[in-house]
mmCIF file of C-alpha atoms in Angstrom:
data_model
loop_
_atom_site.group_PDB
_atom_site.id
_atom_site.type_symbol
_atom_site.label_atom_id
_atom_site.label_comp_id
_atom_site.label_asym_id
_atom_site.label_seq_id
_atom_site.Cartn_x
_atom_site.Cartn_y
_atom_site.Cartn_z
ATOM 1 C CA MET A 1 -0.025 0.008 0.001
ATOM 2 C CA ASN A 2 1.202 3.473 -0.829
ATOM 3 C CA THR A 3 0.053 6.644 0.929
ATOM 4 C CA ALA A 4 -2.965 7.060 -1.357
ATOM 5 C CA ASP A 5 -4.035 3.485 -0.713
ATOM 6 C CA MET A 6 -3.673 3.964 3.061
ATOM 7 C CA THR A 7 -5.635 7.199 2.939
ATOM 8 C CA ALA A 8 -8.434 5.531 1.026
ATOM 9 C CA LYS A 9 -8.482 2.593 3.448
ATOM 10 C CA MET A 10 -8.725 4.933 6.443
ATOM 11 C CA ALA A 11 -11.480 6.960 4.786
ATOM 12 C CA LYS A 12 -13.736 4.106 3.676
ATOM 13 C CA GLY A 13 -12.396 0.794 5.058
ATOM 14 C CA ASN A 14 -14.905 -1.519 6.710
ATOM 15 C CA GLY A 15 -13.242 -2.496 9.973
ATOM 16 C CA PHE A 16 -11.465 -0.944 12.906
ATOM 17 C CA ILE A 17 -8.066 0.178 14.162
ATOM 18 C CA ALA A 18 -6.294 -2.025 16.709
ATOM 19 C CA ALA A 19 -4.488 -0.113 19.472
ATOM 20 C CA LEU A 20 -1.275 -2.013 20.286
ATOM 21 C CA ASP A 21 0.416 0.947 21.908
ATOM 22 C CA GLN A 22 0.462 0.326 25.665
ATOM 23 C CA SER A 23 3.626 1.932 27.020
ATOM 24 C CA GLY A 24 5.427 2.780 30.242
ATOM 25 C CA GLY A 25 3.122 2.387 33.225
ATOM 26 C CA SER A 26 0.348 0.637 31.235
ATOM 27 C CA THR A 27 2.602 -2.233 30.096
ATOM 28 C CA PRO A 28 2.484 -4.228 33.377
ATOM 29 C CA LYS A 29 -1.292 -4.011 33.378
ATOM 30 C CA ALA A 30 -1.445 -5.214 29.785
ATOM 31 C CA LEU A 31 0.865 -8.109 30.596
ATOM 32 C CA ALA A 32 -1.182 -8.982 33.687
ATOM 33 C CA GLY A 33 -4.310 -9.179 31.531
ATOM 34 C CA TYR A 34 -2.387 -11.529 29.239
ATOM 35 C CA GLY A 35 -1.544 -13.762 32.202
ATOM 36 C CA ILE A 36 2.027 -12.595 32.882
ATOM 37 C CA GLU A 37 2.218 -11.114 36.372
ATOM 38 C CA ALA A 38 4.749 -8.616 37.683
ATOM 39 C CA GLY A 39 7.883 -10.449 38.821
ATOM 40 C CA ALA A 40 8.108 -12.403 35.585
ATOM 41 C CA TRP A 41 10.704 -9.895 34.359
ATOM 42 C CA GLY A 42 13.839 -8.509 35.939
ATOM 43 C CA SER A 43 14.257 -5.284 33.957
ATOM 44 C CA ASP A 44 12.389 -2.844 31.716
ATOM 45 C CA ASP A 45 14.048 -4.450 28.676
ATOM 46 C CA GLU A 46 12.672 -7.856 29.671
ATOM 47 C CA MET A 47 9.231 -6.365 30.306
ATOM 48 C CA TYR A 48 9.189 -4.720 26.876
ATOM 49 C CA GLY A 49 10.433 -7.963 25.342
ATOM 50 C CA LEU A 50 7.388 -9.760 26.775
ATOM 51 C CA ILE A 51 4.923 -7.163 25.473
ATOM 52 C CA HIS A 52 6.644 -7.230 22.088
ATOM 53 C CA ALA A 53 6.259 -11.017 21.992
ATOM 54 C CA MET A 54 2.551 -10.628 22.734
ATOM 55 C CA ARG A 55 2.092 -8.062 20.021
ATOM 56 C CA SER A 56 4.112 -10.155 17.546
ATOM 57 C CA ARG A 57 1.831 -13.111 18.285
ATOM 58 C CA ILE A 58 -1.179 -10.921 17.506
ATOM 59 C CA ILE A 59 0.302 -9.548 14.280
ATOM 60 C CA ARG A 60 1.312 -12.914 12.913
ATOM 61 C CA SER A 61 -2.059 -14.523 13.745
ATOM 62 C CA PRO A 62 -4.104 -15.436 10.671
ATOM 63 C CA ALA A 63 -7.077 -13.793 12.390
ATOM 64 C CA PHE A 64 -5.321 -10.438 12.294
ATOM 65 C CA ASP A 65 -5.491 -9.166 8.734
ATOM 66 C CA GLY A 66 -6.643 -6.198 6.705
ATOM 67 C CA SER A 67 -10.136 -7.502 6.029
ATOM 68 C CA LYS A 68 -11.423 -6.327 9.402
ATOM 69 C CA VAL A 69 -8.378 -4.709 11.076
ATOM 70 C CA ILE A 70 -7.768 -1.726 8.830
ATOM 71 C CA GLY A 71 -5.104 -0.084 10.961
ATOM 72 C CA ALA A 72 -2.909 -0.606 14.023
ATOM 73 C CA ILE A 73 -1.365 1.901 16.434
ATOM 74 C CA LEU A 74 2.139 0.991 17.656
ATOM 75 C CA PHE A 75 4.324 1.958 20.588
ATOM 76 C CA GLU A 76 7.707 3.259 19.431
ATOM 77 C CA ARG A 77 9.585 0.207 20.694
ATOM 78 C CA THR A 78 7.140 -2.017 18.796
ATOM 79 C CA MET A 79 7.621 0.013 15.632
ATOM 80 C CA ASP A 80 11.363 -0.370 15.967
ATOM 81 C CA GLY A 81 11.108 -4.162 16.454
ATOM 82 C CA LEU A 82 10.725 -7.114 14.133
ATOM 83 C CA VAL A 83 8.115 -9.770 13.488
ATOM 84 C CA ASP A 84 9.704 -12.879 12.027
ATOM 85 C CA GLY A 85 12.646 -10.805 10.863
ATOM 86 C CA GLN A 86 10.554 -8.115 9.197
ATOM 87 C CA PRO A 87 10.109 -4.540 10.517
ATOM 88 C CA VAL A 88 6.717 -4.313 12.250
ATOM 89 C CA PRO A 89 5.303 -1.583 9.987
ATOM 90 C CA SER A 90 6.239 -3.631 6.911
ATOM 91 C CA ALA A 91 4.662 -6.757 8.458
ATOM 92 C CA LEU A 92 1.423 -4.805 8.981
ATOM 93 C CA ILE A 93 1.425 -3.310 5.490
ATOM 94 C CA ALA A 94 1.972 -6.789 4.025
ATOM 95 C CA LYS A 95 -1.276 -7.848 5.718
ATOM 96 C CA GLY A 96 -3.175 -4.813 4.425
ATOM 97 C CA ILE A 97 -3.111 -3.017 7.764
ATOM 98 C CA VAL A 98 -2.202 0.712 7.972
ATOM 99 C CA PRO A 99 0.453 1.486 10.637
ATOM 100 C CA PHE A 100 0.291 4.390 13.057
ATOM 101 C CA ILE A 101 2.677 5.419 15.869
ATOM 102 C CA LYS A 102 1.849 6.707 19.354
ATOM 103 C CA ILE A 103 3.850 9.914 19.781
ATOM 104 C CA ASP A 104 2.810 11.438 23.080
ATOM 105 C CA LYS A 105 5.115 11.115 26.083
ATOM 106 C CA GLY A 106 2.439 10.896 28.765
ATOM 107 C CA LEU A 107 0.270 13.399 30.590
ATOM 108 C CA GLU A 108 0.874 16.494 32.685
ATOM 109 C CA ASP A 109 -0.709 16.786 36.124
ATOM 110 C CA GLU A 110 -4.379 17.825 36.053
ATOM 111 C CA ALA A 111 -5.200 21.516 35.796
ATOM 112 C CA ASP A 112 -8.525 23.126 34.864
ATOM 113 C CA GLY A 113 -10.101 19.656 34.793
ATOM 114 C CA VAL A 114 -7.792 18.297 32.084
ATOM 115 C CA GLN A 115 -4.422 16.658 31.546
ATOM 116 C CA LEU A 116 -2.397 18.133 28.712
ATOM 117 C CA MET A 117 0.320 16.190 26.911
ATOM 118 C CA LYS A 118 3.894 16.467 28.180
ATOM 119 C CA PRO A 119 6.361 18.221 25.877
ATOM 120 C CA MET A 120 7.684 16.246 22.899
ATOM 121 C CA PRO A 121 11.058 17.863 22.138
ATOM 122 C CA ASP A 122 12.195 15.032 19.861
ATOM 123 C CA LEU A 123 8.963 14.808 17.866
ATOM 124 C CA ASP A 124 10.389 15.859 14.504
ATOM 125 C CA ALA A 125 13.068 13.133 14.692
ATOM 126 C CA LEU A 126 10.453 10.533 15.644
ATOM 127 C CA LEU A 127 8.231 11.554 12.781
ATOM 128 C CA GLU A 128 11.122 11.328 10.327
ATOM 129 C CA LYS A 129 12.058 7.875 11.556
ATOM 130 C CA SER A 130 8.474 6.679 11.504
ATOM 131 C CA LYS A 131 7.832 8.004 8.016
ATOM 132 C CA ALA A 132 10.969 6.257 6.746
ATOM 133 C CA LEU A 133 9.602 2.952 8.118
ATOM 134 C CA GLY A 134 6.349 3.379 6.181
ATOM 135 C CA VAL A 135 4.183 4.557 9.073
ATOM 136 C CA PHE A 136 1.119 6.457 7.832
ATOM 137 C CA GLY A 137 0.102 8.488 10.846
ATOM 138 C CA THR A 138 0.324 9.252 14.530
ATOM 139 C CA LYS A 139 -1.798 9.180 17.686
ATOM 140 C CA GLU A 140 -1.510 11.606 20.569
ATOM 141 C CA ARG A 141 -3.634 11.460 23.741
ATOM 142 C CA SER A 142 -4.860 14.032 26.280
ATOM 143 C CA VAL A 143 -7.473 13.460 29.004
ATOM 144 C CA ILE A 144 -10.549 15.523 29.960
ATOM 145 C CA ASN A 145 -11.862 14.851 33.489
ATOM 146 C CA ALA A 146 -14.333 17.729 33.954
ATOM 147 C CA ALA A 147 -16.487 20.119 31.934
ATOM 148 C CA ASN A 148 -14.135 23.064 32.253
ATOM 149 C CA ALA A 149 -14.407 25.091 29.081
ATOM 150 C CA GLU A 150 -10.973 26.716 29.407
ATOM 151 C CA GLY A 151 -9.294 23.359 30.074
ATOM 152 C CA ILE A 152 -11.015 21.669 27.154
ATOM 153 C CA ALA A 153 -10.095 24.561 24.855
ATOM 154 C CA ALA A 154 -6.460 24.166 25.949
ATOM 155 C CA VAL A 155 -6.535 20.456 25.196
ATOM 156 C CA VAL A 156 -7.919 20.997 21.699
ATOM 157 C CA ALA A 157 -5.459 23.833 20.962
ATOM 158 C CA GLN A 158 -2.507 21.679 21.971
ATOM 159 C CA GLN A 159 -3.776 18.670 20.055
ATOM 160 C CA PHE A 160 -4.277 20.630 16.834
ATOM 161 C CA ALA A 161 -0.869 22.337 17.156
ATOM 162 C CA VAL A 162 0.766 18.921 17.364
ATOM 163 C CA GLY A 163 -1.446 17.732 14.551
ATOM 164 C CA GLN A 164 -0.083 20.515 12.316
ATOM 165 C CA GLN A 165 3.459 19.441 13.133
ATOM 166 C CA VAL A 166 2.540 15.882 12.075
ATOM 167 C CA ILE A 167 0.886 17.088 8.836
ATOM 168 C CA ALA A 168 4.067 19.035 8.014
ATOM 169 C CA HIS A 169 5.776 15.672 7.815
ATOM 170 C CA ALA A 170 3.119 14.423 5.353
ATOM 171 C CA MET A 171 1.622 12.125 7.983
ATOM 172 C CA MET A 172 -1.964 11.782 9.291
ATOM 173 C CA PRO A 173 -2.580 12.763 12.936
ATOM 174 C CA ILE A 174 -5.092 10.963 15.066
ATOM 175 C CA ILE A 175 -6.111 13.561 17.603
ATOM 176 C CA GLU A 176 -7.228 11.901 20.864
ATOM 177 C CA PRO A 177 -8.767 14.185 23.523
ATOM 178 C CA GLU A 178 -10.149 11.386 25.710
ATOM 179 C CA VAL A 179 -13.167 12.161 27.908
ATOM 180 C CA ASN A 180 -12.888 10.130 31.120
ATOM 181 C CA ILE A 181 -15.983 7.886 31.129
ATOM 182 C CA LYS A 182 -16.071 8.203 34.941
ATOM 183 C CA SER A 183 -16.413 11.988 34.816
ATOM 184 C CA ALA A 184 -19.506 13.286 36.650
ATOM 185 C CA THR A 185 -19.912 15.916 33.910
ATOM 186 C CA ARG A 186 -19.209 13.596 31.005
ATOM 187 C CA ALA A 187 -22.149 14.578 28.750
ATOM 188 C CA GLU A 188 -21.276 18.259 29.080
ATOM 189 C CA CYS A 189 -17.617 17.432 28.321
ATOM 190 C CA ASP A 190 -18.778 15.744 25.114
ATOM 191 C CA THR A 191 -20.605 18.818 23.824
ATOM 192 C CA ILE A 192 -17.926 21.333 24.827
ATOM 193 C CA LEU A 193 -15.328 19.142 23.188
ATOM 194 C CA ARG A 194 -17.330 18.769 19.972
ATOM 195 C CA ASP A 195 -17.769 22.516 19.678
ATOM 196 C CA GLU A 196 -14.091 23.241 20.352
ATOM 197 C CA ILE A 197 -13.048 20.689 17.743
ATOM 198 C CA LEU A 198 -15.422 22.286 15.200
ATOM 199 C CA LYS A 199 -13.745 25.643 15.845
ATOM 200 C CA ALA A 200 -10.286 24.171 15.399
ATOM 201 C CA LEU A 201 -11.332 22.399 12.180
ATOM 202 C CA ALA A 202 -12.689 25.675 10.792
ATOM 203 C CA ALA A 203 -9.338 27.371 11.486
ATOM 204 C CA MET A 204 -7.288 24.546 9.924
ATOM 205 C CA PRO A 205 -5.797 25.276 6.485
ATOM 206 C CA GLU A 206 -7.778 24.087 3.461
ATOM 207 C CA GLY A 207 -6.570 20.742 2.205
ATOM 208 C CA HIS A 208 -5.436 19.553 5.659
ATOM 209 C CA LYS A 209 -7.222 16.660 7.274
ATOM 210 C CA VAL A 210 -7.040 14.899 10.656
ATOM 211 C CA MET A 211 -8.529 11.817 12.230
ATOM 212 C CA LEU A 212 -10.236 11.975 15.634
ATOM 213 C CA LYS A 213 -10.153 9.394 18.390
ATOM 214 C CA LEU A 214 -12.894 10.128 20.923
ATOM 215 C CA SER A 215 -14.590 8.482 23.892
ATOM 216 C CA LEU A 216 -17.975 7.072 23.091
ATOM 217 C CA PRO A 217 -20.442 9.896 23.845
ATOM 218 C CA VAL A 218 -23.179 9.752 26.468
ATOM 219 C CA VAL A 219 -25.744 10.782 23.843
ATOM 220 C CA PRO A 220 -25.454 8.792 20.585
ATOM 221 C CA GLY A 221 -25.000 11.071 17.593
ATOM 222 C CA THR A 222 -23.238 13.825 19.545
ATOM 223 C CA TYR A 223 -20.333 13.645 17.152
ATOM 224 C CA ASP A 224 -22.281 13.400 13.896
ATOM 225 C CA ALA A 225 -21.038 16.859 12.826
ATOM 226 C CA LEU A 226 -17.480 15.637 13.218
ATOM 227 C CA VAL A 227 -18.149 12.423 11.297
ATOM 228 C CA ASP A 228 -19.507 14.509 8.411
ATOM 229 C CA HIS A 229 -16.861 17.215 8.479
ATOM 230 C CA PRO A 230 -14.836 17.532 5.213
ATOM 231 C CA LYS A 231 -11.566 18.048 7.154
ATOM 232 C CA VAL A 232 -12.006 14.822 9.147
ATOM 233 C CA LEU A 233 -10.787 11.688 7.429
ATOM 234 C CA ARG A 234 -12.330 9.347 10.008
ATOM 235 C CA VAL A 235 -13.695 9.350 13.559
ATOM 236 C CA VAL A 236 -12.674 6.402 15.732
ATOM 237 C CA ALA A 237 -13.619 5.537 19.303
ATOM 238 C CA LEU A 238 -11.638 4.245 22.253
ATOM 239 C CA SER A 239 -13.149 1.691 24.593
ATOM 240 C CA GLY A 240 -12.189 3.883 27.568
ATOM 241 C CA GLY A 241 -12.540 1.159 30.187
ATOM 242 C CA TYR A 242 -15.716 -0.480 28.921
ATOM 243 C CA ALA A 243 -15.657 -4.265 28.564
ATOM 244 C CA ARG A 244 -15.824 -5.316 24.929
ATOM 245 C CA ALA A 245 -19.567 -6.193 24.762
ATOM 246 C CA GLU A 246 -20.595 -2.877 26.234
ATOM 247 C CA ALA A 247 -18.112 -0.898 24.145
ATOM 248 C CA CYS A 248 -19.331 -2.572 20.948
ATOM 249 C CA ALA A 249 -22.964 -1.932 21.866
ATOM 250 C CA GLU A 250 -22.262 1.756 22.481
ATOM 251 C CA LEU A 251 -20.198 1.938 19.284
ATOM 252 C CA ALA A 252 -23.040 0.464 17.243
ATOM 253 C CA ARG A 253 -25.310 3.360 18.382
ATOM 254 C CA ASN A 254 -23.051 5.949 16.761
ATOM 255 C CA ARG A 255 -23.082 6.133 12.966
ATOM 256 C CA GLY A 256 -19.858 6.594 11.043
ATOM 257 C CA ILE A 257 -17.620 5.903 14.025
ATOM 258 C CA ILE A 258 -15.370 2.844 14.063
ATOM 259 C CA ALA A 259 -13.423 1.321 16.923
ATOM 260 C CA SER A 260 -9.839 1.869 17.987
ATOM 261 C CA PHE A 261 -9.818 -0.529 20.917
ATOM 262 C CA SER A 262 -6.970 -1.803 23.060
ATOM 263 C CA ARG A 263 -8.130 -3.517 26.278
ATOM 264 C CA ALA A 264 -11.439 -4.506 24.669
ATOM 265 C CA LEU A 265 -9.527 -6.252 21.853
ATOM 266 C CA LEU A 266 -7.064 -8.058 24.111
ATOM 267 C CA GLU A 267 -9.273 -8.978 27.093
ATOM 268 C CA ASP A 268 -9.671 -12.720 26.227
ATOM 269 C CA LEU A 269 -6.059 -13.416 25.153
ATOM 270 C CA ARG A 270 -3.807 -15.398 27.482
ATOM 271 C CA PHE A 271 -0.136 -16.295 27.381
ATOM 272 C CA GLU A 272 -0.773 -19.982 28.093
ATOM 273 C CA MET A 273 -3.218 -20.478 25.167
ATOM 274 C CA SER A 274 -2.307 -22.808 22.347
ATOM 275 C CA GLU A 275 -1.961 -21.126 18.948
ATOM 276 C CA ASP A 276 -5.332 -22.457 17.895
ATOM 277 C CA GLU A 277 -6.970 -21.184 21.076
ATOM 278 C CA PHE A 278 -5.233 -17.833 20.735
ATOM 279 C CA ASP A 279 -6.258 -17.393 17.100
ATOM 280 C CA ALA A 280 -9.871 -18.372 17.898
ATOM 281 C CA ALA A 281 -10.127 -15.915 20.803
ATOM 282 C CA LEU A 282 -8.540 -13.146 18.802
ATOM 283 C CA GLY A 283 -10.738 -13.860 15.776
ATOM 284 C CA SER A 284 -13.901 -13.745 17.919
ATOM 285 C CA ALA A 285 -12.884 -10.368 19.384
ATOM 286 C CA ILE A 286 -12.071 -9.012 15.930
ATOM 287 C CA ASP A 287 -15.435 -10.153 14.569
ATOM 288 C CA GLU A 288 -17.345 -8.535 17.456
ATOM 289 C CA ILE A 289 -15.485 -5.202 17.234
ATOM 290 C CA ALA A 290 -15.762 -5.090 13.448
ATOM 291 C CA ALA A 291 -19.511 -5.660 13.720
ATOM 292 C CA GLY A 292 -19.856 -2.771 16.163
ATOM 293 C CA SER A 293 -17.875 -0.631 13.792
ATOM 294 C CA THR A 294 -19.829 -1.428 10.669
ATOM 295 C CA VAL A 295 -23.334 -2.656 11.657
ATOM 296 C CA LYS A 296 -25.115 0.280 13.257
ATOM 297 C CA THR A 297 -28.246 0.252 15.422
ATOM 298 C CA GLY A 298 -28.502 4.038 15.895
#
């Protein structure tokens, strides 16, 4: 796939984006869910080796292909690694899956009800490296915990500024201002966020496009204006802590939005499974998430 092919697949592909980008503090939790508890590794390098082995097992599975998994988001260490001797982005592209890279370096402490992204001083170098490996786009995450208009405006401004830096490298940014699903003011967060994103899209140069990764809204259809916006290539949803069945049910109620799930994709996979068991569990999860992404009830 060339860039035009990848763009077309992201715009119209029937399927979802797999999030394989757990990093830093979330890696032990991901390994625990896979059946590998803390203490099974003696160093960070060993820990990252174990998570890379898990991701490699997913990528090489016959259940994981471009017919239903149209994209995959990678952690930098995963992008830099190999699957059966092949660079991970190349292995994905060979299966018809569009590769993305997580670029944020974590979150600042909460202020004004939100957590902005930490500085990314080496972003240009990371984008150059990623582009050279065939990576199509990026993903960068902030968190919104309360319906504070100033805080949400700051999140959106920072996200779109980073997005412009990504676009300057001829890559596609996935802008992810996550609304915490445990927020007491979640529905209000959804509407403030939508309106701020619409303002940012209006100010964006003509010809530029972004993707959006959003929490599933309290009110189905809240993000319809974003789905239909000419400067938005695709809107995808995170599972945000929902179990897979609930996440897929909520997803199906929102037209035009496809999944970009992590925990909800991996929740049934275990280290001790045989290859046949692993492939069957992964295939079942992929089928369920793809259905929520493409068969809508709302």
